[in-house]
PDB file of N, CA and C and ligand atoms in Angstrom:
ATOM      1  N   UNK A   1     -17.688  10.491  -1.278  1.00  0.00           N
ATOM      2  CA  UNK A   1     -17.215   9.314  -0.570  1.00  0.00           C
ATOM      3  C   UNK A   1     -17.182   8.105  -1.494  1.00  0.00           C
ATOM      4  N   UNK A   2     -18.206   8.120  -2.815  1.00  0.00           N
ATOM      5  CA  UNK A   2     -18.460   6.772  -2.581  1.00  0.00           C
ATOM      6  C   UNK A   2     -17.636   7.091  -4.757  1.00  0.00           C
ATOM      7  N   UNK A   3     -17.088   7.957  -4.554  1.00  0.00           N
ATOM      8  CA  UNK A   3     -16.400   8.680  -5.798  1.00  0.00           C
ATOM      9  C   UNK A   3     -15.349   7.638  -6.752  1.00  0.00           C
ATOM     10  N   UNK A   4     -14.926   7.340  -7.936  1.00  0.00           N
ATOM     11  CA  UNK A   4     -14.207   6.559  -7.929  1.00  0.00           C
ATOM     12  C   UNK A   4     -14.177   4.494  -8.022  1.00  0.00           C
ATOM     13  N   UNK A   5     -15.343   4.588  -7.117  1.00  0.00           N
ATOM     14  CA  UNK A   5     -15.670   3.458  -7.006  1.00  0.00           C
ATOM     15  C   UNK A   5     -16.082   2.740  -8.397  1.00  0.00           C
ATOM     16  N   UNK A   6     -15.663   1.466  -9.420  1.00  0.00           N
ATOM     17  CA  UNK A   6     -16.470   1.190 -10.496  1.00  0.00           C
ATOM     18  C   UNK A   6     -16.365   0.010 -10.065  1.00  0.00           C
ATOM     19  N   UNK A   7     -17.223  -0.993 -10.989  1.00  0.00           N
ATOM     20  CA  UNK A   7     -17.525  -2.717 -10.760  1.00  0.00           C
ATOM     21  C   UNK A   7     -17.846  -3.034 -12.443  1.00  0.00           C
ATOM     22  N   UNK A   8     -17.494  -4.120 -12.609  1.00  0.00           N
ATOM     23  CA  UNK A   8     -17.946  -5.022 -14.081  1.00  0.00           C
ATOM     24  C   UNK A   8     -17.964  -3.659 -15.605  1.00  0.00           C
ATOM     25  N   UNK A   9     -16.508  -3.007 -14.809  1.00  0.00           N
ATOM     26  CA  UNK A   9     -16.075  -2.233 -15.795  1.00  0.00           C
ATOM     27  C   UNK A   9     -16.777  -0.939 -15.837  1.00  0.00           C
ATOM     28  N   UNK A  10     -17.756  -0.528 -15.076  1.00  0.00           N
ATOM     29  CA  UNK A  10     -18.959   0.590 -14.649  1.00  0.00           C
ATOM     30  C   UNK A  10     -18.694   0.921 -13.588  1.00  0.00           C
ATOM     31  N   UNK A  11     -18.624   3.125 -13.660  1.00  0.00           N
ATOM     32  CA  UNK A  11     -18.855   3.626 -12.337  1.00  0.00           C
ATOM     33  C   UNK A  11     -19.803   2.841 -11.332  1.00  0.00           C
ATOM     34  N   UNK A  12     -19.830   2.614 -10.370  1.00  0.00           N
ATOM     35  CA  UNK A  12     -20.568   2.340  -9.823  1.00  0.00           C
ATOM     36  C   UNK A  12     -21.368   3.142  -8.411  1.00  0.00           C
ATOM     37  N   UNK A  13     -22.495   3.729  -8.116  1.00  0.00           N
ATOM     38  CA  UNK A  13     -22.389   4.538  -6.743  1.00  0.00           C
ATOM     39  C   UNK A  13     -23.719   3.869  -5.627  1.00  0.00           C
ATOM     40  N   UNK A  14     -23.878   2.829  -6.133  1.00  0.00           N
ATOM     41  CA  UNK A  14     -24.442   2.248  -5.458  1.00  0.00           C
ATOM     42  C   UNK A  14     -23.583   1.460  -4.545  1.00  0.00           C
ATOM     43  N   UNK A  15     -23.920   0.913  -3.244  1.00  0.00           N
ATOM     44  CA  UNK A  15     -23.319  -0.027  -2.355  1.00  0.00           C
ATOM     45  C   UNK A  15     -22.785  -1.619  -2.832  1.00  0.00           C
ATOM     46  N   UNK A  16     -24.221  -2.139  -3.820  1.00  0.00           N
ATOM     47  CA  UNK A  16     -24.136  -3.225  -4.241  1.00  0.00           C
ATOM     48  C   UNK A  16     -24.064  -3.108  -5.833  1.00  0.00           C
ATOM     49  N   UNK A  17     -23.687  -3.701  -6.914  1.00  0.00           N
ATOM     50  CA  UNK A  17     -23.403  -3.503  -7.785  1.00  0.00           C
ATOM     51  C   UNK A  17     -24.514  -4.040  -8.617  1.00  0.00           C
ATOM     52  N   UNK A  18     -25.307  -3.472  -9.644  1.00  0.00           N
ATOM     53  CA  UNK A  18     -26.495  -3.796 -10.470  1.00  0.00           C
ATOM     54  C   UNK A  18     -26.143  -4.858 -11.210  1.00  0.00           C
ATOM     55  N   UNK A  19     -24.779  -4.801 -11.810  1.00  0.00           N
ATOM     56  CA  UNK A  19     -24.611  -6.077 -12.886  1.00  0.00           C
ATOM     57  C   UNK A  19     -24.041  -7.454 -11.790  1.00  0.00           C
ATOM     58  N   UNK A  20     -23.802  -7.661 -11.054  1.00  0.00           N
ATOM     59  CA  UNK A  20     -23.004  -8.677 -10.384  1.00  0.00           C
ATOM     60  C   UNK A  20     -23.556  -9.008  -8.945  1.00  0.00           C
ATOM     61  N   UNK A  21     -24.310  -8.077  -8.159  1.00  0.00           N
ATOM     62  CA  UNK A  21     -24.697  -8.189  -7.203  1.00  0.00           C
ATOM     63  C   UNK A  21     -23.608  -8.245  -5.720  1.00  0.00           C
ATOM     64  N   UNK A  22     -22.316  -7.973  -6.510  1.00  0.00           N
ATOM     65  CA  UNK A  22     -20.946  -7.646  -5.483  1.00  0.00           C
ATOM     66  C   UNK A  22     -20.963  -6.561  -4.791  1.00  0.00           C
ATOM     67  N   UNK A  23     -20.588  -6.668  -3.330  1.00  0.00           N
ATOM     68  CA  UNK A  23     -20.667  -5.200  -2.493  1.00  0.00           C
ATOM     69  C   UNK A  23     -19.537  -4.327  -2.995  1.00  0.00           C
ATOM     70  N   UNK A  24     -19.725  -3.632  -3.540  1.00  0.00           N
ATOM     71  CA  UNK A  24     -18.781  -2.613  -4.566  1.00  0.00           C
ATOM     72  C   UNK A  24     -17.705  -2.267  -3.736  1.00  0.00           C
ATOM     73  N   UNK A  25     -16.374  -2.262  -3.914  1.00  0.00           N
ATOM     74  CA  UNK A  25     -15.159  -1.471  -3.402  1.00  0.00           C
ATOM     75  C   UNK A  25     -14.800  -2.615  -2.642  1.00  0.00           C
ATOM     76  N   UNK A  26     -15.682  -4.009  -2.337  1.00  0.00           N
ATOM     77  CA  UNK A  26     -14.774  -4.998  -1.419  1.00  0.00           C
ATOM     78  C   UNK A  26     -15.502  -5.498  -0.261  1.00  0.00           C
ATOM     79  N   UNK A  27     -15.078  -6.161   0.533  1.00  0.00           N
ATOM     80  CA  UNK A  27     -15.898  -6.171   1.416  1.00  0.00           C
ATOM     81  C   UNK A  27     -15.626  -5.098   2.664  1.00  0.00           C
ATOM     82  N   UNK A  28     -17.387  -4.705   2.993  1.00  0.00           N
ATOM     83  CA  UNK A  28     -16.990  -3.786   4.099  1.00  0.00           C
ATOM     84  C   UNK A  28     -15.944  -2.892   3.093  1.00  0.00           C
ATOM     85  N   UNK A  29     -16.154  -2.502   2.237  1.00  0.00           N
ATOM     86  CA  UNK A  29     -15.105  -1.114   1.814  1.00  0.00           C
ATOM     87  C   UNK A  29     -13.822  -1.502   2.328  1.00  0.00           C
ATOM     88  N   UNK A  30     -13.303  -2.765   2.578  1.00  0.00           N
ATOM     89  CA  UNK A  30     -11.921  -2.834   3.004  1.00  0.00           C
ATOM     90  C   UNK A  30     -11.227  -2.741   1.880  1.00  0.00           C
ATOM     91  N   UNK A  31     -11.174  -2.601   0.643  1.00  0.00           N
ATOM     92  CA  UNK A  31     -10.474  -2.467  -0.567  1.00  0.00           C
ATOM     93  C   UNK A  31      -9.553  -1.104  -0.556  1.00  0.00           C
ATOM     94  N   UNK A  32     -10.330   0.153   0.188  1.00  0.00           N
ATOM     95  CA  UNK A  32     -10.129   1.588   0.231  1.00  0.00           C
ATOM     96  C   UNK A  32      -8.622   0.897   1.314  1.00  0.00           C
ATOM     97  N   UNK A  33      -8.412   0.596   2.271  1.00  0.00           N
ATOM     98  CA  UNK A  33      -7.784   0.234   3.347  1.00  0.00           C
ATOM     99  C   UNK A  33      -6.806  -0.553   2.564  1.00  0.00           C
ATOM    100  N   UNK A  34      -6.750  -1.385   1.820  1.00  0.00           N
ATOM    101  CA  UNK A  34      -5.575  -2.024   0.669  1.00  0.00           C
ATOM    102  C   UNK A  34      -5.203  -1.040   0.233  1.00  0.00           C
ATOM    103  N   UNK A  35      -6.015   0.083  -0.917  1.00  0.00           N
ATOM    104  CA  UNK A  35      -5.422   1.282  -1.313  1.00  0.00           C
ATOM    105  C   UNK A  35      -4.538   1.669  -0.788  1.00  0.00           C
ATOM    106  N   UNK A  36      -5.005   2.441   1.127  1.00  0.00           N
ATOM    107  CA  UNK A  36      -3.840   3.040   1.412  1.00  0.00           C
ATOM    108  C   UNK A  36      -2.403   2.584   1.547  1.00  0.00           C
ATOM    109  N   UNK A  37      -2.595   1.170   2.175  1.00  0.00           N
ATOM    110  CA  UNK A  37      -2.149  -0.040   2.117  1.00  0.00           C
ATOM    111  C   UNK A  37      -0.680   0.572   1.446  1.00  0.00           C
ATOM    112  N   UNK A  38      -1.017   0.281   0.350  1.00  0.00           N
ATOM    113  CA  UNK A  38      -0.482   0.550  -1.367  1.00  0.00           C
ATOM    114  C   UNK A  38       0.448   1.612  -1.372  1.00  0.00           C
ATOM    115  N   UNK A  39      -0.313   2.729  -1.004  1.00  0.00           N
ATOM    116  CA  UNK A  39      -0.245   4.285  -0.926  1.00  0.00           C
ATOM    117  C   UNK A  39       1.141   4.234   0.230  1.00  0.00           C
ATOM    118  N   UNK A  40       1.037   4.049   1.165  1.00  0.00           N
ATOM    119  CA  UNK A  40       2.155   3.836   2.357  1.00  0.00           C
ATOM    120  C   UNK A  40       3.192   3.279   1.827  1.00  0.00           C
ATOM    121  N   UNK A  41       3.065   2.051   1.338  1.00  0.00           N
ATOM    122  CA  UNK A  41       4.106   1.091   0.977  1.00  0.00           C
ATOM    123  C   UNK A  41       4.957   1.837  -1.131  1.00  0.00           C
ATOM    124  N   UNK A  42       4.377   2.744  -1.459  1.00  0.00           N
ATOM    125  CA  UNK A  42       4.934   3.407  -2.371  1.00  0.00           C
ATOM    126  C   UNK A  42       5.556   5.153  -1.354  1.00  0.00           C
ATOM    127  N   UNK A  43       5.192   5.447  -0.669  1.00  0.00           N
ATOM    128  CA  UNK A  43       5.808   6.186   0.068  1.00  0.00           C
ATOM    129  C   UNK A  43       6.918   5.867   0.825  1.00  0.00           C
ATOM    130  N   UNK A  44       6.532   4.608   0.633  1.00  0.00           N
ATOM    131  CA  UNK A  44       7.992   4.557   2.145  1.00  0.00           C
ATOM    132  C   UNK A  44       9.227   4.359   1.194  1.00  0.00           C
ATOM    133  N   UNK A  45       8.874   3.312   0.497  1.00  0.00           N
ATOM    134  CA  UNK A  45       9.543   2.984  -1.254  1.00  0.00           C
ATOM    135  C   UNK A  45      10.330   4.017  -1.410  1.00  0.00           C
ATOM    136  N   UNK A  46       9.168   5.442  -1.810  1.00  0.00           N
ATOM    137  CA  UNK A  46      10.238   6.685  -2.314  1.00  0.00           C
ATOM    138  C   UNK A  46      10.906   7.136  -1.571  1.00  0.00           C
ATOM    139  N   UNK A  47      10.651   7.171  -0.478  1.00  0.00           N
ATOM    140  CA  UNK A  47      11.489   7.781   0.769  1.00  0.00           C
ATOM    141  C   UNK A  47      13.026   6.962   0.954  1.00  0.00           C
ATOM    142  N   UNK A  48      12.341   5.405   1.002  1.00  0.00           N
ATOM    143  CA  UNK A  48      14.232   4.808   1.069  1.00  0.00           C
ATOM    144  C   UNK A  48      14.681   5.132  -0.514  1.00  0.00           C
ATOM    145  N   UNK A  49      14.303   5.389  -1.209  1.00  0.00           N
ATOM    146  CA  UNK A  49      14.586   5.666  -2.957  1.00  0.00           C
ATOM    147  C   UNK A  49      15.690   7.200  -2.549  1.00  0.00           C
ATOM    148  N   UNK A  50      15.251   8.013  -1.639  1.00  0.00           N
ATOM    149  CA  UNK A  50      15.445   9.296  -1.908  1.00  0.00           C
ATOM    150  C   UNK A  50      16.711   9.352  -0.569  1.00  0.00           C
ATOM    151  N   UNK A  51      16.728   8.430   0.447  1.00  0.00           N
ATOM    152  CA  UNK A  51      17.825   7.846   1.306  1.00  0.00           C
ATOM    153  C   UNK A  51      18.831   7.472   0.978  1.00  0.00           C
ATOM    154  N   UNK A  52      18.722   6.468  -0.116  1.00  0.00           N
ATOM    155  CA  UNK A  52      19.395   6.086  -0.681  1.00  0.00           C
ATOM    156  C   UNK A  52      20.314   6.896  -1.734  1.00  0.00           C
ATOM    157  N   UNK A  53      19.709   7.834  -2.073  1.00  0.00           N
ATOM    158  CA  UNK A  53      20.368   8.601  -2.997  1.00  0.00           C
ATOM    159  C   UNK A  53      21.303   9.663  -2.066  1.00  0.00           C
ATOM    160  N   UNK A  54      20.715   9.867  -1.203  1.00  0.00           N
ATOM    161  CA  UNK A  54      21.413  11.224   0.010  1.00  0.00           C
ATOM    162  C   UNK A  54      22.529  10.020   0.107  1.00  0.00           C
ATOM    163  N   UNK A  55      22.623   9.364   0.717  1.00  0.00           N
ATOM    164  CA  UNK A  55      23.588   8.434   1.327  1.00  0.00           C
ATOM    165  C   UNK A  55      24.938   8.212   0.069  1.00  0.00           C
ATOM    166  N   UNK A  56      24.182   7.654  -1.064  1.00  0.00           N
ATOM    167  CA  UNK A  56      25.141   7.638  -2.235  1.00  0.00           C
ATOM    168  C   UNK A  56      25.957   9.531  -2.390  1.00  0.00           C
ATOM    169  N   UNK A  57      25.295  10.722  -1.946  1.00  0.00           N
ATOM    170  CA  UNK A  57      26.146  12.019  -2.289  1.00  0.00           C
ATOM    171  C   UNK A  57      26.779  11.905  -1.023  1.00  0.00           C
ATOM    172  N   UNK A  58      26.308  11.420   0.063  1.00  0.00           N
ATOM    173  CA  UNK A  58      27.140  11.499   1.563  1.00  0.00           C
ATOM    174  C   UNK A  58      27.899  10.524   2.126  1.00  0.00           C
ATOM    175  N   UNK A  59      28.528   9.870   1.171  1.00  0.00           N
ATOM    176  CA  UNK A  59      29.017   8.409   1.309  1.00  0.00           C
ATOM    177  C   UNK A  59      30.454   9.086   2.207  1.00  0.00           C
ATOM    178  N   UNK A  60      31.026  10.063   1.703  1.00  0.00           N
ATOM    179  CA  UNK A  60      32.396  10.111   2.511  1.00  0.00           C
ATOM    180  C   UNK A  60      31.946  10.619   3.925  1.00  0.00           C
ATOM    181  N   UNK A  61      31.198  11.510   3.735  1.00  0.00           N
ATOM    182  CA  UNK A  61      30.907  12.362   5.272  1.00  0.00           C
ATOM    183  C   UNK A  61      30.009  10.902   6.191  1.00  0.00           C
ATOM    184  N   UNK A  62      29.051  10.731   5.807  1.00  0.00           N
ATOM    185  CA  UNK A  62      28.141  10.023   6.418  1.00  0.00           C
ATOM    186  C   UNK A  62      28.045   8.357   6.208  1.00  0.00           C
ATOM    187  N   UNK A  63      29.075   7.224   6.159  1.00  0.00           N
ATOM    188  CA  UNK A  63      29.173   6.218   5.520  1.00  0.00           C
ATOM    189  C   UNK A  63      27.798   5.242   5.804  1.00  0.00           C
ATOM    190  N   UNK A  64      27.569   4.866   7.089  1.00  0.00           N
ATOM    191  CA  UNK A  64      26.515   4.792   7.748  1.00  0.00           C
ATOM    192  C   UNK A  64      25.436   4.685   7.581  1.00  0.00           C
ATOM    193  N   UNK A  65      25.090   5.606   8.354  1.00  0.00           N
ATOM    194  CA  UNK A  65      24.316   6.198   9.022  1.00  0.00           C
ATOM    195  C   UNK A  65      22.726   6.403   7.748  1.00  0.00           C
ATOM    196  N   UNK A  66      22.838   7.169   6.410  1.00  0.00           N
ATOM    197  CA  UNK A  66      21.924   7.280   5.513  1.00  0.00           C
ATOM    198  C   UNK A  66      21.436   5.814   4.829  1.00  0.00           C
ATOM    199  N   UNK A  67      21.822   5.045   4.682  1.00  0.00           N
ATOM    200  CA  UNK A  67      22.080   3.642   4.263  1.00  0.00           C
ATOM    201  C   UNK A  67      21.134   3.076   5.101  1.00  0.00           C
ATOM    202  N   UNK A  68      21.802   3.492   6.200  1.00  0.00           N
ATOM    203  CA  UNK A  68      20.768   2.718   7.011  1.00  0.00           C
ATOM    204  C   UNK A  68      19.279   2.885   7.299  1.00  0.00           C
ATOM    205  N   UNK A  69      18.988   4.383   7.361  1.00  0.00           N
ATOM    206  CA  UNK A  69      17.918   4.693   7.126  1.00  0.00           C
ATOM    207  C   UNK A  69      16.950   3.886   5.859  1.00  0.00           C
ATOM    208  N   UNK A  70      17.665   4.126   4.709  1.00  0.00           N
ATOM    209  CA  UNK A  70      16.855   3.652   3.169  1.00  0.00           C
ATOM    210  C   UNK A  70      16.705   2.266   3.800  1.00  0.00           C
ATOM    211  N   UNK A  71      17.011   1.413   4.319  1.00  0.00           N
ATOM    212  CA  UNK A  71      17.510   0.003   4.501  1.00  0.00           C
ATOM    213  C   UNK A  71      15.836  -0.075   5.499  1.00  0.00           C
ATOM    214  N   UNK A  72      15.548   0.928   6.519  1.00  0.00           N
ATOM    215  CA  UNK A  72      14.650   0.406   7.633  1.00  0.00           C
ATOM    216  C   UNK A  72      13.311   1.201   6.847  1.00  0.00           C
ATOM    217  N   UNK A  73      13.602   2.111   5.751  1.00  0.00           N
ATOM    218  CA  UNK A  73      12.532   2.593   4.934  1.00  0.00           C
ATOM    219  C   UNK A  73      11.733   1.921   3.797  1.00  0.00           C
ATOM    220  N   UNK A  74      12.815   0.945   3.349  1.00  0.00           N
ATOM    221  CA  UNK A  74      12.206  -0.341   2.593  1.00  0.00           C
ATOM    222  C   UNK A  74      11.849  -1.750   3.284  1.00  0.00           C
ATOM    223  N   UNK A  75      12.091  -1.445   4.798  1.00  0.00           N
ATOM    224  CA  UNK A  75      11.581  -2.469   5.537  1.00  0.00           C
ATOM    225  C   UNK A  75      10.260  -2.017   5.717  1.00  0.00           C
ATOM    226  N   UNK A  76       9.936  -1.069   6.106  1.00  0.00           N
ATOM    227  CA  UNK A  76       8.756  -1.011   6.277  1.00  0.00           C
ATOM    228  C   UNK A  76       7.841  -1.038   4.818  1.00  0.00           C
ATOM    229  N   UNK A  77       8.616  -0.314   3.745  1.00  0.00           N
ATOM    230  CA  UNK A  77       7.405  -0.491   2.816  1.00  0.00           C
ATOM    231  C   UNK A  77       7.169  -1.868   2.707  1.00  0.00           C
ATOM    232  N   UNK A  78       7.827  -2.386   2.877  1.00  0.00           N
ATOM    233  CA  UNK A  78       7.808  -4.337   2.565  1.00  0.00           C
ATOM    234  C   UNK A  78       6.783  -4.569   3.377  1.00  0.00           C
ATOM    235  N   UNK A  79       6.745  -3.957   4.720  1.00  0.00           N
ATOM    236  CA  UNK A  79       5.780  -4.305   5.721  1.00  0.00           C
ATOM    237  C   UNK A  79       4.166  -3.740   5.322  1.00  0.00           C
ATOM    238  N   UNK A  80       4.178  -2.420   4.873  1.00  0.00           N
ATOM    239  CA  UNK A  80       2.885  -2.043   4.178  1.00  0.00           C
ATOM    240  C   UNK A  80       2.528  -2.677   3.013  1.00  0.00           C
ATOM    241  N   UNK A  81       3.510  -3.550   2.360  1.00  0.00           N
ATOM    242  CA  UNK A  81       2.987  -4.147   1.192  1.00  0.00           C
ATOM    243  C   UNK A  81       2.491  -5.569   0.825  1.00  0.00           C
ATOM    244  N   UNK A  82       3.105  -6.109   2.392  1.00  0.00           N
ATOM    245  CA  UNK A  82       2.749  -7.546   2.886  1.00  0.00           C
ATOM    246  C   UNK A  82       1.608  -7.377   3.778  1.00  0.00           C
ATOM    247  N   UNK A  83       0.925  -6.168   4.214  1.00  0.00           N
ATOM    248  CA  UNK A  83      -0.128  -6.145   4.797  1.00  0.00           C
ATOM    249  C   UNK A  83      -1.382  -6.325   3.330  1.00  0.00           C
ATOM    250  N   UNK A  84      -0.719  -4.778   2.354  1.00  0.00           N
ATOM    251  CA  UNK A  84      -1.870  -4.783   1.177  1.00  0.00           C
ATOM    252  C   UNK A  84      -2.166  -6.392   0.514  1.00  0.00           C
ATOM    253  N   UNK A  85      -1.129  -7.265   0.284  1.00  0.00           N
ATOM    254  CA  UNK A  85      -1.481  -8.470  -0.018  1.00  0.00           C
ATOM    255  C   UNK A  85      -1.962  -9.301   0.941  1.00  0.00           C
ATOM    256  N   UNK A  86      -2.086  -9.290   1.880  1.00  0.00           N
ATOM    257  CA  UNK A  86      -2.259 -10.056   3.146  1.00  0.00           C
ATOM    258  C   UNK A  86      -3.900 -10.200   2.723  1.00  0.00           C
ATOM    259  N   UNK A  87      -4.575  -8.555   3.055  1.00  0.00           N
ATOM    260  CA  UNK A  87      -5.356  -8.546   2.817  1.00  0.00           C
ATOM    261  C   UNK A  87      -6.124  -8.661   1.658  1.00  0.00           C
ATOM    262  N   UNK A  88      -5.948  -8.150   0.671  1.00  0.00           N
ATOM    263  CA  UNK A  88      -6.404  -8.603  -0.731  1.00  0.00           C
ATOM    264  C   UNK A  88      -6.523  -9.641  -1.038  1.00  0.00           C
ATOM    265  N   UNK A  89      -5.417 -10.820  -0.620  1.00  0.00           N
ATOM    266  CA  UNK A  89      -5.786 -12.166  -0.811  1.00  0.00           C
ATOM    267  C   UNK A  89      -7.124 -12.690  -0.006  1.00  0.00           C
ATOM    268  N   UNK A  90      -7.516 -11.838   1.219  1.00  0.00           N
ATOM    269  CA  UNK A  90      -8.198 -12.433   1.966  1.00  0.00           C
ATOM    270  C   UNK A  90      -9.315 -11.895   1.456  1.00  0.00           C
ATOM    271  N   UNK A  91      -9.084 -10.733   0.821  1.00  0.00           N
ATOM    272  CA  UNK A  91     -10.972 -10.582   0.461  1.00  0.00           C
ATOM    273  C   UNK A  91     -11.183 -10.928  -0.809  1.00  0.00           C
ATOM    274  N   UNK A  92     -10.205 -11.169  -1.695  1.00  0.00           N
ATOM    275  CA  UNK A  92     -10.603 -11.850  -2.795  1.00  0.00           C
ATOM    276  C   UNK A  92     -11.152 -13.352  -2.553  1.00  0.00           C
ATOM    277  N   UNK A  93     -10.667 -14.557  -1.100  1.00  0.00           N
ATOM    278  CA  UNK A  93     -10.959 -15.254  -1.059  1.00  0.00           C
ATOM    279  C   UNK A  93     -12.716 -15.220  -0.660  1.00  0.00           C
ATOM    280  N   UNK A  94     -12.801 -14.512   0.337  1.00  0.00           N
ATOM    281  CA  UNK A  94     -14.384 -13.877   0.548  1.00  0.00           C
ATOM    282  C   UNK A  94     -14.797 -13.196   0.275  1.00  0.00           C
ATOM    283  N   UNK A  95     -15.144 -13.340  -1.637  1.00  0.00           N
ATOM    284  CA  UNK A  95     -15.828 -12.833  -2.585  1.00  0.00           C
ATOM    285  C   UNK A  95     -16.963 -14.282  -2.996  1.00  0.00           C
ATOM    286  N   UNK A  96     -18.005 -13.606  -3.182  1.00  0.00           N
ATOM    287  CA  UNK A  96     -18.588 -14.968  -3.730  1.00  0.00           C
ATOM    288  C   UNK A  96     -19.299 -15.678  -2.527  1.00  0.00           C
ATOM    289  N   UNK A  97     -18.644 -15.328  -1.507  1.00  0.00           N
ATOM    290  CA  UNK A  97     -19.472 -16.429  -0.075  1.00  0.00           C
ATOM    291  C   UNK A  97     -20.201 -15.333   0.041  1.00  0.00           C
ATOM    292  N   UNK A  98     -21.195 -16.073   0.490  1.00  0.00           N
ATOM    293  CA  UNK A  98     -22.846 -15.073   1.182  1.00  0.00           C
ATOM    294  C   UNK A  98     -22.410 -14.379   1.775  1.00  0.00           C
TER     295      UNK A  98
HETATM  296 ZN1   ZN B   1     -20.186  -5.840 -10.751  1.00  0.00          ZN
END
């Protein structure tokens, strides 16, 4: 679980971090939750990436219709990626407060 996790350049597998005294991974582990964040918003990415390309071989049959898809597939990654910053800004701001 706690795998992965490093701080002040060091694995870290403790909760709180020995050199810095920072709750490792973020607050409340919400950092993991940006990750997926991340993770979604590069999926959806490839997905209108890979829409987009169907649509460009199906342009005569399907003018439409594939386009549009890539179009509501990079809306949403936009939307998973304005969440990952949403939040990141917010826990970087509540870093440092007690
Ligand atoms: Zn640290």
């Amino acid at each position: 679980m706690s795998a992965g996790k490093t701080c002040c350049g060091q694995a870290c597998e403790t909760r709180f971090c020995p050199h810095c005294g920072k709750e490792v991974g973020g607050v409340g582990g919400l950092l993991a939750l940006v990750d997926y964040l991340r993770q979604m918003q590069a999926k959806n990415e490839g997905w209108a990436k890979t829409s987009a390309e169907q649509a460009e071989g199906m342009k005569n049959t399907y003018p439409n219709r594939p386009a549009r898809r890539a179009e509501s597939q990079m809306k949403r990654s936009r939307k998973w990626g304005g969440w990952a910053d949403a939040l990141e800004a917010l826990l970087k701001r509540s870093e440092g407060q007690p």
